[in-house]
Tab-separated table of N, CA and C in Angstrom:
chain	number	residue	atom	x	y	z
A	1	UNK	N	-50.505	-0.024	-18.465
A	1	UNK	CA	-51.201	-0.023	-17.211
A	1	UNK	C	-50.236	-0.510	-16.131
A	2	UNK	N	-50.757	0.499	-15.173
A	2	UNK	CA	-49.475	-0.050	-13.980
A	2	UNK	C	-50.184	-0.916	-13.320
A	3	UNK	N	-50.011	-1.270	-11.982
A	3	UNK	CA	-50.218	-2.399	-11.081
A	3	UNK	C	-49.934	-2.463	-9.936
A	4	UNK	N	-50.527	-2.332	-9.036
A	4	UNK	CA	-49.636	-2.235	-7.232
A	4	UNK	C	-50.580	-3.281	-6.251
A	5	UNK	N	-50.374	-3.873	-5.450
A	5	UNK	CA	-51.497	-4.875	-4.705
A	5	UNK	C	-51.465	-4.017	-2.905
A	6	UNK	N	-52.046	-3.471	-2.527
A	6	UNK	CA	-52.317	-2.991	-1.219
A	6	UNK	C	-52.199	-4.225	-0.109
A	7	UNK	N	-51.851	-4.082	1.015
A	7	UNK	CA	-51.220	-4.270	2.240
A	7	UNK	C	-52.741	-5.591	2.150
A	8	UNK	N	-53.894	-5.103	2.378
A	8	UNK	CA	-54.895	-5.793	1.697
A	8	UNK	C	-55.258	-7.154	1.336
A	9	UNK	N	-53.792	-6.766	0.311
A	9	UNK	CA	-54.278	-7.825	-0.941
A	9	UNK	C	-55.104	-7.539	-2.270
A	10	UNK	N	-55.686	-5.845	-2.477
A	10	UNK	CA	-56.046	-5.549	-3.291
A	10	UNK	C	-55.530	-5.517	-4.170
A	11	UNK	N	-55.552	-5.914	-5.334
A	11	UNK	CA	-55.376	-5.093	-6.785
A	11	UNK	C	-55.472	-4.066	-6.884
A	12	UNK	N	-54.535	-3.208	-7.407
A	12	UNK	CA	-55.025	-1.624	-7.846
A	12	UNK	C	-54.368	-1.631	-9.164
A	13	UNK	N	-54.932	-1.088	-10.058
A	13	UNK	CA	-54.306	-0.807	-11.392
A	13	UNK	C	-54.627	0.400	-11.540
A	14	UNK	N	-53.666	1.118	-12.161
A	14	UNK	CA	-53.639	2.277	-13.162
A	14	UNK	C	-53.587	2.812	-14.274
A	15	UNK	N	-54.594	3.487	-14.726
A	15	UNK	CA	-54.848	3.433	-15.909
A	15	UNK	C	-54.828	4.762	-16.437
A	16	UNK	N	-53.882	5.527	-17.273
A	16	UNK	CA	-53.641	7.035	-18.126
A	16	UNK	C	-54.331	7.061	-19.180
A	17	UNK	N	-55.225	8.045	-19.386
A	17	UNK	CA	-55.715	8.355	-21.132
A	17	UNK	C	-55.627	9.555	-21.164
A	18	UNK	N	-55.126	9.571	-22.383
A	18	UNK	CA	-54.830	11.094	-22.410
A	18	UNK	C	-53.163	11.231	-22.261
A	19	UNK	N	-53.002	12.789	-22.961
A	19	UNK	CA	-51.567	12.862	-22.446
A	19	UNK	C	-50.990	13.646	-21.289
A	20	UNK	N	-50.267	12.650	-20.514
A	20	UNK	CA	-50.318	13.172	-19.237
A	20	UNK	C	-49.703	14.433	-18.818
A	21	UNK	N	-49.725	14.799	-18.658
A	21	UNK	CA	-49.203	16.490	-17.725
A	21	UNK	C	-49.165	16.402	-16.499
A	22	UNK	N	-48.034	17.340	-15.702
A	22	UNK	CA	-48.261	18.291	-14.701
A	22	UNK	C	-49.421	18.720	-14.522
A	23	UNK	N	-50.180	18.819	-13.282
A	23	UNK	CA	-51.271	19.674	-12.380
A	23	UNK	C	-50.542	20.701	-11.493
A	24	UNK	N	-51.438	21.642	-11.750
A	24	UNK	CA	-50.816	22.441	-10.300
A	24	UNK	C	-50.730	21.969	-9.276
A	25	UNK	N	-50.055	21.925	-8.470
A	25	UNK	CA	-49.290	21.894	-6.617
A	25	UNK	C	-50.436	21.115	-6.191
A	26	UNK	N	-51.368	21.870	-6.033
A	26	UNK	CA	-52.321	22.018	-5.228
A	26	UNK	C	-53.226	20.810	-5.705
A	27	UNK	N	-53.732	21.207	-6.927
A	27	UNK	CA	-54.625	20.212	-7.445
A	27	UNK	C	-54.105	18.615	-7.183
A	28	UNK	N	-52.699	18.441	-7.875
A	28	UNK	CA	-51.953	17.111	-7.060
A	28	UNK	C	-51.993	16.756	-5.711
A	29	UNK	N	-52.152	17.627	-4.857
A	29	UNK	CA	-51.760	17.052	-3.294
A	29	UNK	C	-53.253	16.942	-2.967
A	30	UNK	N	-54.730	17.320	-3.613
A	30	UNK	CA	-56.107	17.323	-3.440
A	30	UNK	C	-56.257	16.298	-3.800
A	31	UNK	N	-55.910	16.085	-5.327
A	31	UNK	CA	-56.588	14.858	-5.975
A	31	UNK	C	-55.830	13.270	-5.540
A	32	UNK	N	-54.795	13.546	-4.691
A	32	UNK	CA	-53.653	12.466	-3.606
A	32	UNK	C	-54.465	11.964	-2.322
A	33	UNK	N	-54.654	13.323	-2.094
A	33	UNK	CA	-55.589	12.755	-0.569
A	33	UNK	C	-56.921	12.287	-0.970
A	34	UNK	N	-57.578	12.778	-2.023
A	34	UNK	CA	-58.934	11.795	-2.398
A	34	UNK	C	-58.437	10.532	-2.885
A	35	UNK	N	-57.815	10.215	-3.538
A	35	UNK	CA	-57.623	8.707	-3.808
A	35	UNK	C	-57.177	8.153	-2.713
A	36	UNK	N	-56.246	8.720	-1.776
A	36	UNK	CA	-55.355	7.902	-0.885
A	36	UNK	C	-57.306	7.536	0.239
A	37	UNK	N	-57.604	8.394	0.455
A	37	UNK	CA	-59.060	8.276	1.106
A	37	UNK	C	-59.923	7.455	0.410
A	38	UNK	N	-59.922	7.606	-0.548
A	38	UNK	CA	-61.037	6.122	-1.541
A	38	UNK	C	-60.410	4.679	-1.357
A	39	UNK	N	-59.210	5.037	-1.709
A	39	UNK	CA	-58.234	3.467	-1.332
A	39	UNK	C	-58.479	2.985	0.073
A	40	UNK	N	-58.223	3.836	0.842
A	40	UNK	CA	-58.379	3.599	2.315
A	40	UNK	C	-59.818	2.992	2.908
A	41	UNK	N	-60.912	3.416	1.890
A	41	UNK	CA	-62.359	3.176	2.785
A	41	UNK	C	-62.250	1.665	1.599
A	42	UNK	N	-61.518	1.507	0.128
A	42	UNK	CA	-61.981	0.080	-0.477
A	42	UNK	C	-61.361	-0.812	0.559
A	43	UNK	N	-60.141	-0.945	1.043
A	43	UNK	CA	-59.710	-2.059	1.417
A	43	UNK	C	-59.687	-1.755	3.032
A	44	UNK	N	-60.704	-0.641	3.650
A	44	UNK	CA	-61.567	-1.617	4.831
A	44	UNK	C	-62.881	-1.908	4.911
A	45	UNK	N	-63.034	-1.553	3.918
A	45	UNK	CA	-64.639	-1.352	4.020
A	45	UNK	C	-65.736	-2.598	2.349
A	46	UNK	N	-64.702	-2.275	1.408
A	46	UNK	CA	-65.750	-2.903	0.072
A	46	UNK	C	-65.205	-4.683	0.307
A	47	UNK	N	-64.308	-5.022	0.560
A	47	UNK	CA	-64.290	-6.419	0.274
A	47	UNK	C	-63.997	-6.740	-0.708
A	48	UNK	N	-63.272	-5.692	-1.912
A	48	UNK	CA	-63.034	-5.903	-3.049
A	48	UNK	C	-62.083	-6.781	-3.122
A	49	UNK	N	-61.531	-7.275	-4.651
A	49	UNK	CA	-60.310	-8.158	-4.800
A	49	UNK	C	-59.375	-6.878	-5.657
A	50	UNK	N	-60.442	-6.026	-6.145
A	50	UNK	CA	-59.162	-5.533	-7.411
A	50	UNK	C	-60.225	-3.852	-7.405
A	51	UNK	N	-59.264	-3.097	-7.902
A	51	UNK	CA	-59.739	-1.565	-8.044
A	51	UNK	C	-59.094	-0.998	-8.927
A	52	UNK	N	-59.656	-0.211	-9.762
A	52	UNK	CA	-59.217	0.803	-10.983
A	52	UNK	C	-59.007	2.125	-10.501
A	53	UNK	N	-57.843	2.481	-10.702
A	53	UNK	CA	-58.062	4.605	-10.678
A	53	UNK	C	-57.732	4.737	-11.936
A	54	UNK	N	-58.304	5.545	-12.626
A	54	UNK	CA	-57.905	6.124	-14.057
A	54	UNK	C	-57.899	7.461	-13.974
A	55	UNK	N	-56.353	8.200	-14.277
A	55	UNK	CA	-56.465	9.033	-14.482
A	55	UNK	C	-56.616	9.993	-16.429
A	56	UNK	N	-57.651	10.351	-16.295
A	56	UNK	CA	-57.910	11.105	-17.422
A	56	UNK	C	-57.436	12.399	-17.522
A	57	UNK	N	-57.024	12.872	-19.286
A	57	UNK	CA	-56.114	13.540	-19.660
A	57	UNK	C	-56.752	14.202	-20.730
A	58	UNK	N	-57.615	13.477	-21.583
A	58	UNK	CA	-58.467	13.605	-22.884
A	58	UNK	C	-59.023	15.112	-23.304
A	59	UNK	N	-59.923	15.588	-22.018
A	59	UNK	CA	-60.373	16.446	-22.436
A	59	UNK	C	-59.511	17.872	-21.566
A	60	UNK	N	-60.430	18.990	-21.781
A	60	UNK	CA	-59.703	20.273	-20.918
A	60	UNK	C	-59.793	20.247	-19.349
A	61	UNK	N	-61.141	18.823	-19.093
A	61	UNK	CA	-61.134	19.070	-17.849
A	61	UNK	C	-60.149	17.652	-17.305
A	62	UNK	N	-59.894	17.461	-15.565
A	62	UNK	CA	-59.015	16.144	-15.765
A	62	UNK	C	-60.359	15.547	-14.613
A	63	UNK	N	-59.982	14.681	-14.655
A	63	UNK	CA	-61.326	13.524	-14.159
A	63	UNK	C	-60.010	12.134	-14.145
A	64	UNK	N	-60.784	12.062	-11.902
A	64	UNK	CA	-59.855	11.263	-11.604
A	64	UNK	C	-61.043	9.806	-11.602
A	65	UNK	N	-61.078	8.516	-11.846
A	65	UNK	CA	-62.025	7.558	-11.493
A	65	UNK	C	-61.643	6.484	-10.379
A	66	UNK	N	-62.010	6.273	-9.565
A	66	UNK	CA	-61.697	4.960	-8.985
A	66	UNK	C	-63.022	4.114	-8.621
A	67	UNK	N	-62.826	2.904	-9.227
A	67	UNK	CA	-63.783	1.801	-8.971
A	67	UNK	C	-63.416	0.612	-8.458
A	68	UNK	N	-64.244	-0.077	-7.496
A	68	UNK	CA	-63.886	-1.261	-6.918
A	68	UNK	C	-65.057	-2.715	-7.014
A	69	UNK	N	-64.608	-3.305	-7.074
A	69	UNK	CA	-65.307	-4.511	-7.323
A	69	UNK	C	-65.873	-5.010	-6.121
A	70	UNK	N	-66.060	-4.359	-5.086
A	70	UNK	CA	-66.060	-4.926	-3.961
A	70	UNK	C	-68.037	-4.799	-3.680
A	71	UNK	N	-68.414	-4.819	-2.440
A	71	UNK	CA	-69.316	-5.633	-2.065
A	71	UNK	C	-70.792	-4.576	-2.475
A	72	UNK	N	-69.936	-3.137	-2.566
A	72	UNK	CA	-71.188	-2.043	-2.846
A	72	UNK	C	-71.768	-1.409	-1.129
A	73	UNK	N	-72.270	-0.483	-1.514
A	73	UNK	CA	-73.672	-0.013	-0.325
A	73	UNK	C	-74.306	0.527	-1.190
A	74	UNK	N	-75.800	1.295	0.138
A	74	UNK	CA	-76.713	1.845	-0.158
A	74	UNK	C	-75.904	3.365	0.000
A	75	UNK	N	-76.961	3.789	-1.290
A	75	UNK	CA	-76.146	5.737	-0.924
A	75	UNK	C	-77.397	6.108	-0.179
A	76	UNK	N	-76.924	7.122	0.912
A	76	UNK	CA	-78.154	7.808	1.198
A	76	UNK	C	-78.216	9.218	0.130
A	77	UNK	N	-79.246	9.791	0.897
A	77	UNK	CA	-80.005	10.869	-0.217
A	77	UNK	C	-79.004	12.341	-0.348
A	78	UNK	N	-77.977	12.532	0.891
A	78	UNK	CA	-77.119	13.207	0.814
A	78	UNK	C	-75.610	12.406	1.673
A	79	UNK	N	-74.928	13.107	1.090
A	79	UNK	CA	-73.295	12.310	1.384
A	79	UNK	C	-73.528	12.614	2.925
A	80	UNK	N	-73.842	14.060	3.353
A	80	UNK	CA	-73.495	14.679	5.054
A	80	UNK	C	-74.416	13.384	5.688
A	81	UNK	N	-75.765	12.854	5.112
A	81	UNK	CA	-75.796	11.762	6.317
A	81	UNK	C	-74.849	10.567	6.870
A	82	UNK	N	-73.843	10.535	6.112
A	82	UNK	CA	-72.835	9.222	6.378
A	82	UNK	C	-72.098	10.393	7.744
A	83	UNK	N	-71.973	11.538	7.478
A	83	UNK	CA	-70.787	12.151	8.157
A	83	UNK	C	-72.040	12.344	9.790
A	84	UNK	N	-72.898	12.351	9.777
A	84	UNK	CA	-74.278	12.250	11.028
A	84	UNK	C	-73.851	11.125	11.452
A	85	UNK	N	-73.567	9.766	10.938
A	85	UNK	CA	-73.170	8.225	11.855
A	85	UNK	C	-72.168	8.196	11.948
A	86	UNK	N	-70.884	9.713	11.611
A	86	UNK	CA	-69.810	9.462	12.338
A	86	UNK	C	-68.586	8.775	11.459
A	87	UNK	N	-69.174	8.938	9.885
A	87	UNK	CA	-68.407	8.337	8.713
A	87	UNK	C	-68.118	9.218	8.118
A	88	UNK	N	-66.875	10.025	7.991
A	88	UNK	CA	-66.639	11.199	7.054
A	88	UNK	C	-65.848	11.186	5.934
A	89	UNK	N	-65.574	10.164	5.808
A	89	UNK	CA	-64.585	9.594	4.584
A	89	UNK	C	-65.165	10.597	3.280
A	90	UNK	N	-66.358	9.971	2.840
A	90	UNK	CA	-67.074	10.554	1.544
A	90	UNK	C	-67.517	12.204	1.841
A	91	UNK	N	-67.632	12.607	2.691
A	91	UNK	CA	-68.512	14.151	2.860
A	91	UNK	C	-66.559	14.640	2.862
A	92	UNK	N	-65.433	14.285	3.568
A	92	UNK	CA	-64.229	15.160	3.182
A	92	UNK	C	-63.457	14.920	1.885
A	93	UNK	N	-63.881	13.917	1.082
A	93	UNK	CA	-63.453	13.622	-0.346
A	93	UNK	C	-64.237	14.542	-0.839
A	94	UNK	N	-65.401	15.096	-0.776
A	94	UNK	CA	-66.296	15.855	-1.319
A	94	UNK	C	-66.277	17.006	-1.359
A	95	UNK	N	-66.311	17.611	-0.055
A	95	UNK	CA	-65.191	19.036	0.527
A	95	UNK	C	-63.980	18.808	-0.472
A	96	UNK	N	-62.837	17.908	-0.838
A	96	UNK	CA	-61.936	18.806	-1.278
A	96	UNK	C	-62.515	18.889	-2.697
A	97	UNK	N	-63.020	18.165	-3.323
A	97	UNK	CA	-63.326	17.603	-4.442
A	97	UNK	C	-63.583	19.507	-4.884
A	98	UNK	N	-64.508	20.321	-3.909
A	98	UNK	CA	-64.910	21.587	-4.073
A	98	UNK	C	-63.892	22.551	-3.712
A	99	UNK	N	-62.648	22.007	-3.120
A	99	UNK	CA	-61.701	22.799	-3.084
A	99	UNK	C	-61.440	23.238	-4.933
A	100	UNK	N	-61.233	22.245	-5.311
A	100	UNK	CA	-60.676	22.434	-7.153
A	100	UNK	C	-61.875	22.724	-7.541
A	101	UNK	N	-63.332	23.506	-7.559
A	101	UNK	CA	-64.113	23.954	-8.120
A	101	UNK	C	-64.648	22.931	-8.839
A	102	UNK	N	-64.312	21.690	-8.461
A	102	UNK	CA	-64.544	20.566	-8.747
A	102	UNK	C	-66.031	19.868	-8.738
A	103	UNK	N	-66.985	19.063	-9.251
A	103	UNK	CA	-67.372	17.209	-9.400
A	103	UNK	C	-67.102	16.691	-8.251
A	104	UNK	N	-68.018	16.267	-7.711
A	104	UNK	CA	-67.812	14.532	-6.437
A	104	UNK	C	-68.666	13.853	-6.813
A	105	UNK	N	-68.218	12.636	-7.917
A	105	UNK	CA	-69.854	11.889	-7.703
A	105	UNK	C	-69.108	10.031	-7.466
A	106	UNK	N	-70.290	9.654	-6.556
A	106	UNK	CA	-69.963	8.167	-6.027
A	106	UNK	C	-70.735	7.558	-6.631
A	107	UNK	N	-71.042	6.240	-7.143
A	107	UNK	CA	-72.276	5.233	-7.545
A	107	UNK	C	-71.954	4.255	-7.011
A	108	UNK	N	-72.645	3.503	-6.324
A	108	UNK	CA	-72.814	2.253	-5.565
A	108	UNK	C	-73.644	2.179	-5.111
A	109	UNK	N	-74.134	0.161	-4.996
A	109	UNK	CA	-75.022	-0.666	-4.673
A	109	UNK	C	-74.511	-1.405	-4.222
A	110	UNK	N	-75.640	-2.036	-3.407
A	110	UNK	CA	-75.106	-3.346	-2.972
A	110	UNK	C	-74.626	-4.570	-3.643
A	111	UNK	N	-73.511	-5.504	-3.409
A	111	UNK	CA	-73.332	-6.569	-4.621
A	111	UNK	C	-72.826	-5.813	-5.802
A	112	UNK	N	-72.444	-4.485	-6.173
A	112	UNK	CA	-72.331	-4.425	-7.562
A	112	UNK	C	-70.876	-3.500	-7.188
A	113	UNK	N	-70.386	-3.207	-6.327
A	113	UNK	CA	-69.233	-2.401	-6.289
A	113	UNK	C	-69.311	-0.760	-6.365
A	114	UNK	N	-68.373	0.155	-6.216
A	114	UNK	CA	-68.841	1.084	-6.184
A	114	UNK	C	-67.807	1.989	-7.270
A	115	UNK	N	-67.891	3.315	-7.427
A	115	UNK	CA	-67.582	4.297	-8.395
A	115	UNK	C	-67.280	5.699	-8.279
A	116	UNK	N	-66.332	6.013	-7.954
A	116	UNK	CA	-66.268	7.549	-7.633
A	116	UNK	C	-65.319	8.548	-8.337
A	117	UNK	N	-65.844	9.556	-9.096
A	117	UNK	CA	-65.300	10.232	-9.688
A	117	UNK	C	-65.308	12.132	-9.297
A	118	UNK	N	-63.957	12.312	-9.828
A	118	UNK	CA	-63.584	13.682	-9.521
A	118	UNK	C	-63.186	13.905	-10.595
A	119	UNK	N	-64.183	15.938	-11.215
A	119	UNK	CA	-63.861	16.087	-12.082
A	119	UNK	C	-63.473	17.179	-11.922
A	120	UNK	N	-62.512	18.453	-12.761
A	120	UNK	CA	-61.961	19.878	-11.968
A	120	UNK	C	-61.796	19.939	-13.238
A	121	UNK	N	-61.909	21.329	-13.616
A	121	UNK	CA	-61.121	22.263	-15.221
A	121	UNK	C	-59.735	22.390	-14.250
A	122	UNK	N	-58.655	22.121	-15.165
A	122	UNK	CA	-57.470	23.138	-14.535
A	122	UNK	C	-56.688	23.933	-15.611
């Protein structure tokens, strides 16, 4: 497991299962800007101390995870209402997420941290 601490002060660790490979071009520079965008909304937004991305390898499909320990929200009933108050972080992680024919799913609460995963066949 790797290890990097954000500007922050976050923890980020990394975590491989599976054996890792090459992605196509594309799929790499998609699944870059969704994490670099998840990273970006944990350490202004969750209050976390520490965050996981795991990238998975295991099966045929690849499934990226990142979770944070941080403070949580409420989800509304669709992602586009965050992008209505002017928050588009999650509705353009989601968009690309469907660029790769891809999975967008987030879980979070309040107090309990949150969870977001991207899954794509490649």
């Amino acid at each position: 497991m790797e290890s990097l601490t954000l500007e922050s002060g976050i923890k980020i660790n990394l975590q491989v299962k599976g054996r890792e490979h090459s992605l196509p071009p594309e799929f790499e520079i998609i699944l870059f800007r969704i994490a670099q965008d998840a990273l970006n909304n944990v350490a202004q937004h969750s209050h976390a101390t520490a965050a996981t991305v795991t990238l998975d390898f295991v099966t045929s499909n690849f499934r990226m995870t990142i979770e944070d320990n941080g403070q949580g929200f409420s989800l509304p009933d669709n992602i586009g209402d965050f992008a209505a108050k002017g928050k588009l972080g999650l509705q353009r992680m989601e968009q690309q997420a469907g660029l790769l024919d891809g999975s967008f799913k987030i879980s979070s609460e309040p107090g309990k941290g949150t969870v977001l995963t991207v899954e794509a066949t490649h």
